[in-house]
């Protein structure tokens, strides 16, 4: 999991502002994922991408957007439409099929609202 | 979609005793079941996983059992140590090529009492 990086570690958002969280991996993984973790809760899937230039909504996609222009990168934008964005955001990546489905997580970005 | 329930939400055990965490899943097509350990403020890290063609898997003090008929799987930690204190998450997915979404349980906070 050392091959997945997220930045920044902390991010502050003002009301009405869009912010973008970075996720980069050098594991040559095809699939990448974004999760949201609220205090005392599990991980909920926001978006995922199994191949470049393609992505699907997860369980809580409203108020978020993503892009997958490069295999190594899967940035997440938290838009002003997301009314309760304060959370710990985790990016993950994995291979596909054939025993490669283990997801490895980045160190996370903690988003706080000013 | 898949639904994963995890119990208990908190668990305290005396150092040296065993800890057991249980999860149930709803989708009989799920065939991959990882367990993650998350220390405070850190990323989840895979500690063990099991696939549906296996009933039990061990790795030193950690074991996982799977009952496909009952659709439940359990994490067993023996000879617990203070460094086992963390939040543990179970997850389930159906690993067909092109569909490797993980559904997570809500987590168990394990505290080891010295």
CSV table of C-alpha atoms in Angstrom, one decimal:
chain,number,residue,atom,x,y,z
A,1,UNK,CA,0.0,0.0,0.0
A,2,UNK,CA,3.0,2.3,0.0
A,3,UNK,CA,2.4,2.8,-3.7
A,4,UNK,CA,-0.7,4.8,-3.2
A,5,UNK,CA,-0.5,8.5,-2.2
A,6,UNK,CA,-3.2,11.0,-1.4
A,7,UNK,CA,-2.9,14.7,-1.0
A,8,UNK,CA,-3.4,16.9,0.8
A,9,UNK,CA,-3.5,15.2,4.3
A,10,UNK,CA,-5.9,17.9,5.5
A,11,UNK,CA,-8.1,20.1,3.4
A,12,UNK,CA,-10.4,23.0,4.4
A,13,UNK,CA,-13.4,23.9,2.4
A,14,UNK,CA,-15.3,27.1,2.5
A,15,UNK,CA,-19.1,27.1,1.9
A,16,UNK,CA,-19.9,27.1,-1.8
A,17,UNK,CA,-16.4,26.0,-2.8
A,18,UNK,CA,-15.4,23.0,-4.9
A,19,UNK,CA,-12.3,21.2,-3.7
A,20,UNK,CA,-10.3,18.4,-5.4
A,21,UNK,CA,-8.6,15.5,-3.6
A,22,UNK,CA,-5.6,13.8,-5.3
A,23,UNK,CA,-5.0,10.1,-5.5
A,24,UNK,CA,-2.0,8.6,-7.3
A,25,UNK,CA,-0.8,5.0,-7.5
A,26,UNK,CA,2.3,3.4,-9.0
A,27,UNK,CA,1.1,-0.2,-8.6
A,28,UNK,CA,0.0,-0.6,-12.2
A,29,UNK,CA,-3.5,-1.3,-10.9
A,30,UNK,CA,-6.4,-1.1,-13.3
A,31,UNK,CA,-9.1,-0.4,-10.7
A,32,UNK,CA,-9.3,2.6,-8.3
A,33,UNK,CA,-11.9,3.6,-5.7
A,34,UNK,CA,-13.0,6.5,-3.5
A,35,UNK,CA,-14.5,5.9,-0.1
A,36,UNK,CA,-15.9,8.2,2.6
A,37,UNK,CA,-15.5,7.3,6.3
A,38,UNK,CA,-17.5,9.2,8.9
A,39,UNK,CA,-16.6,8.9,12.7
A,40,UNK,CA,-17.4,5.5,14.1
A,41,UNK,CA,-18.7,4.2,10.8
A,42,UNK,CA,-17.6,2.0,8.0
A,43,UNK,CA,-16.4,2.8,4.5
A,44,UNK,CA,-19.0,3.9,2.0
A,45,UNK,CA,-18.2,3.8,-1.8
A,46,UNK,CA,-18.4,7.1,-3.6
A,47,UNK,CA,-17.1,6.3,-7.1
A,48,UNK,CA,-15.0,3.6,-8.7
A,49,UNK,CA,-13.2,3.1,-12.0
A,50,UNK,CA,-12.1,-0.2,-13.5
A,51,UNK,CA,-10.4,1.2,-16.6
A,52,UNK,CA,-9.1,4.5,-17.9
A,53,UNK,CA,-11.8,6.9,-19.1
A,54,UNK,CA,-14.5,5.0,-17.4
A,55,UNK,CA,-16.0,5.2,-13.9
A,56,UNK,CA,-19.2,4.3,-12.1
A,57,UNK,CA,-21.2,5.7,-9.2
A,58,UNK,CA,-21.0,4.0,-5.9
A,59,UNK,CA,-23.5,4.2,-3.1
A,60,UNK,CA,-23.1,7.9,-2.2
A,61,UNK,CA,-22.1,9.7,-5.4
A,62,UNK,CA,-24.3,12.7,-5.1
A,63,UNK,CA,-22.3,15.9,-4.6
A,64,UNK,CA,-19.1,14.3,-5.9
A,65,UNK,CA,-17.4,14.0,-9.3
A,66,UNK,CA,-14.3,12.1,-10.6
A,67,UNK,CA,-12.2,11.7,-13.7
A,68,UNK,CA,-9.9,8.9,-14.8
A,69,UNK,CA,-7.7,10.3,-17.6
A,70,UNK,CA,-4.6,8.3,-16.6
A,71,UNK,CA,-4.2,4.9,-15.1
A,72,UNK,CA,-2.2,6.2,-12.2
A,73,UNK,CA,-4.5,9.0,-11.2
A,74,UNK,CA,-8.1,9.2,-9.9
A,75,UNK,CA,-8.9,12.7,-8.5
A,76,UNK,CA,-12.1,13.3,-6.5
A,77,UNK,CA,-13.9,16.7,-6.6
A,78,UNK,CA,-16.2,17.5,-3.7
A,79,UNK,CA,-18.7,20.0,-5.1
A,80,UNK,CA,-20.7,22.7,-3.4
A,81,UNK,CA,-23.7,20.4,-3.8
A,82,UNK,CA,-22.3,18.1,-1.1
A,83,UNK,CA,-23.8,19.7,2.0
A,84,UNK,CA,-22.1,17.6,4.6
A,85,UNK,CA,-18.6,17.0,3.3
A,86,UNK,CA,-16.7,16.7,6.6
A,87,UNK,CA,-15.2,13.2,6.6
A,88,UNK,CA,-12.1,11.1,6.1
A,89,UNK,CA,-11.7,10.3,2.4
A,90,UNK,CA,-9.8,7.1,1.4
A,91,UNK,CA,-8.6,6.2,-2.0
A,92,UNK,CA,-7.9,2.5,-2.9
A,93,UNK,CA,-6.7,0.5,-5.9
A,94,UNK,CA,-6.6,-3.1,-7.0
A,95,UNK,CA,-5.9,-5.4,-9.8
A,96,UNK,CA,-8.8,-7.2,-11.4
A,97,UNK,CA,-9.8,-10.9,-11.1
A,98,UNK,CA,-7.5,-13.9,-10.8
A,99,UNK,CA,-6.7,-13.3,-7.2
A,100,UNK,CA,-5.7,-9.7,-7.7
A,101,UNK,CA,-8.8,-8.2,-6.2
A,102,UNK,CA,-7.2,-7.1,-2.9
A,103,UNK,CA,-7.7,-3.4,-2.4
A,104,UNK,CA,-4.9,-1.3,-1.0
A,105,UNK,CA,-5.6,2.0,0.6
A,106,UNK,CA,-3.9,5.4,0.5
A,107,UNK,CA,-3.2,7.3,3.7
A,108,UNK,CA,-6.4,9.4,3.4
A,109,UNK,CA,-7.4,13.1,3.3
A,110,UNK,CA,-9.3,14.7,6.1
A,111,UNK,CA,-11.8,17.3,4.8
A,112,UNK,CA,-13.1,19.9,7.1
A,113,UNK,CA,-15.6,22.7,6.5
A,114,UNK,CA,-14.8,26.3,7.6
B,1,UNK,CA,-27.0,-5.1,-3.7
B,2,UNK,CA,-24.8,-6.7,-1.1
B,3,UNK,CA,-25.4,-5.9,2.6
B,4,UNK,CA,-22.8,-6.8,5.3
B,5,UNK,CA,-23.6,-6.8,9.0
B,6,UNK,CA,-20.9,-6.9,11.6
B,7,UNK,CA,-21.0,-7.7,15.3
B,8,UNK,CA,-20.1,-6.7,17.9
B,9,UNK,CA,-19.5,-3.0,17.4
B,10,UNK,CA,-17.2,-2.9,20.4
B,11,UNK,CA,-15.2,-5.7,22.1
B,12,UNK,CA,-12.9,-5.6,25.1
B,13,UNK,CA,-10.8,-8.7,25.9
B,14,UNK,CA,-8.1,-9.4,28.4
B,15,UNK,CA,-4.6,-9.6,27.0
B,16,UNK,CA,-3.8,-13.2,26.1
B,17,UNK,CA,-7.5,-14.1,25.6
B,18,UNK,CA,-9.1,-14.7,22.2
B,19,UNK,CA,-11.3,-12.3,20.2
B,20,UNK,CA,-14.0,-13.2,17.7
B,21,UNK,CA,-15.8,-10.8,15.3
B,22,UNK,CA,-18.6,-12.0,13.1
B,23,UNK,CA,-20.1,-10.8,9.8
B,24,UNK,CA,-23.0,-11.9,7.7
B,25,UNK,CA,-23.6,-11.1,4.1
B,26,UNK,CA,-26.7,-11.1,1.9
B,27,UNK,CA,-25.6,-11.9,-1.6
B,28,UNK,CA,-24.9,-15.6,-2.1
B,29,UNK,CA,-22.9,-14.7,-5.2
B,30,UNK,CA,-20.2,-13.0,-3.1
B,31,UNK,CA,-17.0,-15.0,-3.2
B,32,UNK,CA,-14.3,-12.8,-1.7
B,33,UNK,CA,-14.1,-11.8,2.0
B,34,UNK,CA,-11.2,-9.6,3.3
B,35,UNK,CA,-10.6,-8.3,6.8
B,36,UNK,CA,-9.0,-4.9,7.4
B,37,UNK,CA,-7.4,-3.4,10.5
B,38,UNK,CA,-7.5,0.3,11.0
B,39,UNK,CA,-5.6,2.1,13.7
B,40,UNK,CA,-6.7,5.6,14.8
B,41,UNK,CA,-6.2,8.1,12.0
B,42,UNK,CA,-4.5,5.6,9.7
B,43,UNK,CA,-5.4,3.8,6.5
B,44,UNK,CA,-7.2,0.3,6.6
B,45,UNK,CA,-4.7,-2.5,6.1
B,46,UNK,CA,-5.5,-6.0,4.9
B,47,UNK,CA,-4.8,-8.6,7.6
B,48,UNK,CA,-6.3,-11.7,6.0
B,49,UNK,CA,-8.8,-12.7,3.3
B,50,UNK,CA,-10.7,-15.8,2.3
B,51,UNK,CA,-12.3,-16.9,-1.0
B,52,UNK,CA,-15.4,-19.0,-1.2
B,53,UNK,CA,-13.7,-22.2,-2.3
B,54,UNK,CA,-12.0,-22.4,1.2
B,55,UNK,CA,-13.7,-22.8,4.6
B,56,UNK,CA,-10.9,-21.6,6.9
B,57,UNK,CA,-7.6,-19.8,6.6
B,58,UNK,CA,-4.9,-19.1,9.2
B,59,UNK,CA,-2.0,-16.7,9.5
B,60,UNK,CA,-0.2,-17.0,12.8
B,61,UNK,CA,-2.5,-15.7,15.5
B,62,UNK,CA,-5.3,-14.7,13.0
B,63,UNK,CA,-7.8,-17.0,11.4
B,64,UNK,CA,-10.9,-16.6,9.3
B,65,UNK,CA,-13.7,-19.1,8.9
B,66,UNK,CA,-16.4,-19.0,6.2
B,67,UNK,CA,-19.8,-20.7,6.2
B,68,UNK,CA,-21.3,-20.2,2.7
B,69,UNK,CA,-24.5,-22.0,3.5
B,70,UNK,CA,-25.3,-19.7,6.4
B,71,UNK,CA,-23.6,-16.7,4.6
B,72,UNK,CA,-21.4,-15.7,7.5
B,73,UNK,CA,-17.7,-15.4,8.2
B,74,UNK,CA,-15.7,-14.7,11.3
B,75,UNK,CA,-12.3,-13.4,12.4
B,76,UNK,CA,-10.5,-15.1,15.2
B,77,UNK,CA,-7.5,-13.5,17.0
B,78,UNK,CA,-5.8,-15.7,19.5
B,79,UNK,CA,-3.3,-14.8,22.3
B,80,UNK,CA,-4.3,-11.1,21.9
B,81,UNK,CA,-1.7,-8.4,22.5
B,82,UNK,CA,-2.0,-4.6,23.1
B,83,UNK,CA,-1.0,-3.9,19.5
B,84,UNK,CA,-4.2,-5.7,18.3
B,85,UNK,CA,-6.2,-2.8,19.6
B,86,UNK,CA,-7.8,-1.2,16.6
B,87,UNK,CA,-11.0,-1.1,14.5
B,88,UNK,CA,-11.6,-4.2,12.4
B,89,UNK,CA,-13.7,-4.2,9.2
B,90,UNK,CA,-15.1,-7.1,7.3
B,91,UNK,CA,-16.1,-6.8,3.6
B,92,UNK,CA,-17.6,-8.9,0.9
B,93,UNK,CA,-17.5,-8.8,-2.9
B,94,UNK,CA,-18.3,-10.8,-6.0
B,95,UNK,CA,-15.1,-10.9,-8.0
B,96,UNK,CA,-16.2,-11.2,-11.6
B,97,UNK,CA,-14.0,-9.4,-14.0
B,98,UNK,CA,-15.3,-5.9,-14.2
B,99,UNK,CA,-17.2,-6.0,-10.9
B,100,UNK,CA,-15.0,-6.0,-7.8
B,101,UNK,CA,-16.9,-3.6,-5.5
B,102,UNK,CA,-16.3,-4.2,-1.8
B,103,UNK,CA,-19.2,-3.8,0.6
B,104,UNK,CA,-17.9,-3.1,4.2
B,105,UNK,CA,-19.3,-3.9,7.6
B,106,UNK,CA,-19.6,-1.0,10.1
B,107,UNK,CA,-16.6,-2.0,12.1
B,108,UNK,CA,-15.7,-3.5,15.5
B,109,UNK,CA,-13.6,-1.5,17.9
B,110,UNK,CA,-11.4,-4.0,19.7
B,111,UNK,CA,-9.7,-3.0,22.9
B,112,UNK,CA,-7.1,-5.3,24.5
B,113,UNK,CA,-6.9,-4.8,28.3
B,114,UNK,CA,-3.4,-5.2,29.7
